[in-house]
């Protein structure tokens, strides 16, 4: 992410549309595009590595996704059967990431039925976000996510489960973007007897 919070990957793939001139070809209409079907039998990733650097926050936050492995199989613009997706990866601190499900982005309306999870992500390196938005450093804690998303016939139904284990805020930090709410009191109120905060948030629309 750049300093203005935009994603530089989007800028890299952005293309300026030239003004149509004499002899220029206009974009194919949907009917013509349908005559040129797309099929991808399988995309396989092994030992992948992705680096993320957020320059919109000080100090900058950086994280590397390693051991990325998996596949996307059976993607077609003509067949309604969705492609199968299976991906796993690791984050720093021995945190595991997994994504599995089905997706059909090429034929008609988008269809997606996907589950994703992150287990035991160390929150200490992400302290800059806590400082900016909560007004405190992140002293310790681990985050686990379980996400279940279904998009079908232009409708979204999702279930988002968050678990914060032993999440503890540290020193107060002056930040103009921090909330004025009593954050430490809220954390203490939400934490159960085992030191965990569990939040389940369904989203649909």
PDB file of N, CA, C and O in Angstrom, residues 48-53 61-68 88-97 118-126 141-144:
ATOM      1  N   UNK A  48       5.301 -20.523  -2.973  1.00  0.00           N
ATOM      2  CA  UNK A  48       5.093 -19.114  -3.290  1.00  0.00           C
ATOM      3  C   UNK A  48       5.447 -18.200  -2.120  1.00  0.00           C
ATOM      4  O   UNK A  48       5.512 -18.622  -0.955  1.00  0.00           O
ATOM      5  N   UNK A  49       5.674 -16.935  -2.446  1.00  0.00           N
ATOM      6  CA  UNK A  49       6.052 -15.953  -1.437  1.00  0.00           C
ATOM      7  C   UNK A  49       5.499 -14.593  -1.850  1.00  0.00           C
ATOM      8  O   UNK A  49       5.704 -14.156  -2.985  1.00  0.00           O
ATOM      9  N   UNK A  50       4.786 -13.931  -0.945  1.00  0.00           N
ATOM     10  CA  UNK A  50       4.196 -12.625  -1.221  1.00  0.00           C
ATOM     11  C   UNK A  50       4.586 -11.671  -0.098  1.00  0.00           C
ATOM     12  O   UNK A  50       4.398 -11.972   1.088  1.00  0.00           O
ATOM     13  N   UNK A  51       5.114 -10.512  -0.472  1.00  0.00           N
ATOM     14  CA  UNK A  51       5.466  -9.497   0.513  1.00  0.00           C
ATOM     15  C   UNK A  51       4.478  -8.338   0.485  1.00  0.00           C
ATOM     16  O   UNK A  51       4.036  -7.924  -0.592  1.00  0.00           O
ATOM     17  N   UNK A  52       4.097  -7.837   1.648  1.00  0.00           N
ATOM     18  CA  UNK A  52       3.169  -6.704   1.754  1.00  0.00           C
ATOM     19  C   UNK A  52       3.802  -5.635   2.622  1.00  0.00           C
ATOM     20  O   UNK A  52       4.282  -5.919   3.726  1.00  0.00           O
ATOM     21  N   UNK A  53       3.830  -4.395   2.119  1.00  0.00           N
ATOM     22  CA  UNK A  53       4.373  -3.259   2.860  1.00  0.00           C
ATOM     23  C   UNK A  53       3.358  -2.134   2.823  1.00  0.00           C
ATOM     24  O   UNK A  53       2.938  -1.697   1.747  1.00  0.00           O
ATOM     25  N   UNK A  61       4.187  -0.948   8.185  1.00  0.00           N
ATOM     26  CA  UNK A  61       3.919  -2.330   8.557  1.00  0.00           C
ATOM     27  C   UNK A  61       4.280  -3.236   7.384  1.00  0.00           C
ATOM     28  O   UNK A  61       3.873  -2.994   6.246  1.00  0.00           O
ATOM     29  N   UNK A  62       5.054  -4.268   7.645  1.00  0.00           N
ATOM     30  CA  UNK A  62       5.464  -5.209   6.595  1.00  0.00           C
ATOM     31  C   UNK A  62       5.192  -6.631   7.053  1.00  0.00           C
ATOM     32  O   UNK A  62       5.378  -6.966   8.230  1.00  0.00           O
ATOM     33  N   UNK A  63       4.734  -7.465   6.136  1.00  0.00           N
ATOM     34  CA  UNK A  63       4.499  -8.870   6.442  1.00  0.00           C
ATOM     35  C   UNK A  63       4.775  -9.697   5.179  1.00  0.00           C
ATOM     36  O   UNK A  63       4.575  -9.214   4.057  1.00  0.00           O
ATOM     37  N   UNK A  64       5.273 -10.902   5.365  1.00  0.00           N
ATOM     38  CA  UNK A  64       5.569 -11.790   4.247  1.00  0.00           C
ATOM     39  C   UNK A  64       4.761 -13.076   4.390  1.00  0.00           C
ATOM     40  O   UNK A  64       4.786 -13.713   5.442  1.00  0.00           O
ATOM     41  N   UNK A  65       4.038 -13.410   3.332  1.00  0.00           N
ATOM     42  CA  UNK A  65       3.324 -14.681   3.256  1.00  0.00           C
ATOM     43  C   UNK A  65       4.258 -15.680   2.581  1.00  0.00           C
ATOM     44  O   UNK A  65       4.711 -15.446   1.458  1.00  0.00           O
ATOM     45  N   UNK A  66       4.559 -16.773   3.249  1.00  0.00           N
ATOM     46  CA  UNK A  66       5.511 -17.747   2.708  1.00  0.00           C
ATOM     47  C   UNK A  66       4.862 -19.126   2.579  1.00  0.00           C
ATOM     48  O   UNK A  66       3.740 -19.346   3.052  1.00  0.00           O
ATOM     49  N   UNK A  67       5.588 -20.042   1.950  1.00  0.00           N
ATOM     50  CA  UNK A  67       5.114 -21.421   1.746  1.00  0.00           C
ATOM     51  C   UNK A  67       3.725 -21.460   1.114  1.00  0.00           C
ATOM     52  O   UNK A  67       2.902 -22.324   1.439  1.00  0.00           O
ATOM     53  N   UNK A  68       3.461 -20.516   0.210  1.00  0.00           N
ATOM     54  CA  UNK A  68       2.169 -20.482  -0.473  1.00  0.00           C
ATOM     55  C   UNK A  68       2.070 -21.654  -1.449  1.00  0.00           C
ATOM     56  O   UNK A  68       2.934 -21.835  -2.308  1.00  0.00           O
ATOM     57  N   UNK A  88      -2.938 -22.864   0.771  1.00  0.00           N
ATOM     58  CA  UNK A  88      -2.432 -22.795   2.137  1.00  0.00           C
ATOM     59  C   UNK A  88      -1.177 -21.935   2.133  1.00  0.00           C
ATOM     60  O   UNK A  88      -0.494 -21.800   1.110  1.00  0.00           O
ATOM     61  N   UNK A  89      -0.869 -21.337   3.285  1.00  0.00           N
ATOM     62  CA  UNK A  89       0.323 -20.496   3.407  1.00  0.00           C
ATOM     63  C   UNK A  89       0.648 -20.328   4.882  1.00  0.00           C
ATOM     64  O   UNK A  89      -0.114 -20.746   5.763  1.00  0.00           O
ATOM     65  N   UNK A  90       1.800 -19.689   5.114  1.00  0.00           N
ATOM     66  CA  UNK A  90       2.224 -19.415   6.491  1.00  0.00           C
ATOM     67  C   UNK A  90       2.556 -17.935   6.617  1.00  0.00           C
ATOM     68  O   UNK A  90       3.050 -17.302   5.682  1.00  0.00           O
ATOM     69  N   UNK A  91       2.270 -17.404   7.806  1.00  0.00           N
ATOM     70  CA  UNK A  91       2.606 -16.036   8.160  1.00  0.00           C
ATOM     71  C   UNK A  91       3.653 -16.058   9.266  1.00  0.00           C
ATOM     72  O   UNK A  91       3.846 -17.091   9.922  1.00  0.00           O
ATOM     73  N   UNK A  92       4.331 -14.926   9.500  1.00  0.00           N
ATOM     74  CA  UNK A  92       5.333 -14.902  10.577  1.00  0.00           C
ATOM     75  C   UNK A  92       4.745 -15.338  11.918  1.00  0.00           C
ATOM     76  O   UNK A  92       3.566 -15.130  12.196  1.00  0.00           O
ATOM     77  N   UNK A  93       5.581 -15.938  12.735  1.00  0.00           N
ATOM     78  CA  UNK A  93       5.116 -16.406  14.033  1.00  0.00           C
ATOM     79  C   UNK A  93       4.429 -17.743  13.954  1.00  0.00           C
ATOM     80  O   UNK A  93       3.628 -18.093  14.825  1.00  0.00           O
ATOM     81  N   UNK A  94       4.675 -18.505  12.885  1.00  0.00           N
ATOM     82  CA  UNK A  94       4.125 -19.849  12.724  1.00  0.00           C
ATOM     83  C   UNK A  94       2.602 -19.839  12.647  1.00  0.00           C
ATOM     84  O   UNK A  94       1.919 -20.737  13.157  1.00  0.00           O
ATOM     85  N   UNK A  95       2.043 -18.809  12.013  1.00  0.00           N
ATOM     86  CA  UNK A  95       0.600 -18.726  11.820  1.00  0.00           C
ATOM     87  C   UNK A  95       0.219 -19.378  10.502  1.00  0.00           C
ATOM     88  O   UNK A  95       0.894 -19.202   9.485  1.00  0.00           O
ATOM     89  N   UNK A  96      -0.870 -20.159  10.507  1.00  0.00           N
ATOM     90  CA  UNK A  96      -1.303 -20.893   9.318  1.00  0.00           C
ATOM     91  C   UNK A  96      -2.475 -20.185   8.642  1.00  0.00           C
ATOM     92  O   UNK A  96      -3.368 -19.645   9.304  1.00  0.00           O
ATOM     93  N   UNK A  97      -2.465 -20.212   7.302  1.00  0.00           N
ATOM     94  CA  UNK A  97      -3.518 -19.621   6.494  1.00  0.00           C
ATOM     95  C   UNK A  97      -4.057 -20.695   5.549  1.00  0.00           C
ATOM     96  O   UNK A  97      -3.276 -21.446   4.956  1.00  0.00           O
ATOM     97  N   UNK A 118      -7.362 -18.024   9.351  1.00  0.00           N
ATOM     98  CA  UNK A 118      -6.027 -17.645   9.822  1.00  0.00           C
ATOM     99  C   UNK A 118      -5.953 -18.078  11.274  1.00  0.00           C
ATOM    100  O   UNK A 118      -6.834 -17.739  12.070  1.00  0.00           O
ATOM    101  N   UNK A 119      -4.914 -18.811  11.625  1.00  0.00           N
ATOM    102  CA  UNK A 119      -4.791 -19.338  12.982  1.00  0.00           C
ATOM    103  C   UNK A 119      -3.548 -18.784  13.673  1.00  0.00           C
ATOM    104  O   UNK A 119      -2.435 -18.953  13.188  1.00  0.00           O
ATOM    105  N   UNK A 120      -3.768 -18.092  14.795  1.00  0.00           N
ATOM    106  CA  UNK A 120      -2.673 -17.694  15.674  1.00  0.00           C
ATOM    107  C   UNK A 120      -1.754 -16.626  15.132  1.00  0.00           C
ATOM    108  O   UNK A 120      -0.540 -16.689  15.319  1.00  0.00           O
ATOM    109  N   UNK A 121      -2.301 -15.605  14.461  1.00  0.00           N
ATOM    110  CA  UNK A 121      -1.480 -14.517  13.939  1.00  0.00           C
ATOM    111  C   UNK A 121      -1.021 -13.610  15.079  1.00  0.00           C
ATOM    112  O   UNK A 121      -1.831 -13.053  15.818  1.00  0.00           O
ATOM    113  N   UNK A 122       0.294 -13.432  15.214  1.00  0.00           N
ATOM    114  CA  UNK A 122       0.864 -12.577  16.251  1.00  0.00           C
ATOM    115  C   UNK A 122       0.522 -11.121  15.949  1.00  0.00           C
ATOM    116  O   UNK A 122       0.837 -10.604  14.870  1.00  0.00           O
ATOM    117  N   UNK A 123      -0.125 -10.443  16.899  1.00  0.00           N
ATOM    118  CA  UNK A 123      -0.564  -9.069  16.688  1.00  0.00           C
ATOM    119  C   UNK A 123       0.485  -8.031  17.070  1.00  0.00           C
ATOM    120  O   UNK A 123       0.316  -6.848  16.762  1.00  0.00           O
ATOM    121  N   UNK A 124       1.560  -8.440  17.727  1.00  0.00           N
ATOM    122  CA  UNK A 124       2.560  -7.469  18.169  1.00  0.00           C
ATOM    123  C   UNK A 124       3.169  -6.684  17.008  1.00  0.00           C
ATOM    124  O   UNK A 124       3.305  -5.460  17.104  1.00  0.00           O
ATOM    125  N   UNK A 125       3.566  -7.320  15.880  1.00  0.00           N
ATOM    126  CA  UNK A 125       4.106  -6.538  14.763  1.00  0.00           C
ATOM    127  C   UNK A 125       3.118  -5.547  14.162  1.00  0.00           C
ATOM    128  O   UNK A 125       3.516  -4.588  13.504  1.00  0.00           O
ATOM    129  N   UNK A 126       1.812  -5.785  14.372  1.00  0.00           N
ATOM    130  CA  UNK A 126       0.785  -4.888  13.839  1.00  0.00           C
ATOM    131  C   UNK A 126       0.471  -3.751  14.801  1.00  0.00           C
ATOM    132  O   UNK A 126      -0.546  -3.072  14.650  1.00  0.00           O
ATOM    133  N   UNK A 141      -0.756 -10.633  22.013  1.00  0.00           N
ATOM    134  CA  UNK A 141      -2.033 -11.189  21.574  1.00  0.00           C
ATOM    135  C   UNK A 141      -1.916 -11.885  20.230  1.00  0.00           C
ATOM    136  O   UNK A 141      -1.008 -11.599  19.442  1.00  0.00           O
ATOM    137  N   UNK A 142      -2.819 -12.813  19.982  1.00  0.00           N
ATOM    138  CA  UNK A 142      -2.874 -13.518  18.712  1.00  0.00           C
ATOM    139  C   UNK A 142      -4.302 -13.490  18.169  1.00  0.00           C
ATOM    140  O   UNK A 142      -5.269 -13.534  18.933  1.00  0.00           O
ATOM    141  N   UNK A 143      -4.392 -13.423  16.848  1.00  0.00           N
ATOM    142  CA  UNK A 143      -5.681 -13.320  16.173  1.00  0.00           C
ATOM    143  C   UNK A 143      -5.937 -14.565  15.343  1.00  0.00           C
ATOM    144  O   UNK A 143      -5.058 -15.034  14.612  1.00  0.00           O
ATOM    145  N   UNK A 144      -7.152 -15.102  15.450  1.00  0.00           N
ATOM    146  CA  UNK A 144      -7.605 -16.192  14.583  1.00  0.00           C
ATOM    147  C   UNK A 144      -8.891 -15.755  13.884  1.00  0.00           C
ATOM    148  O   UNK A 144      -9.759 -15.131  14.508  1.00  0.00           O
TER     149      UNK A 144
END
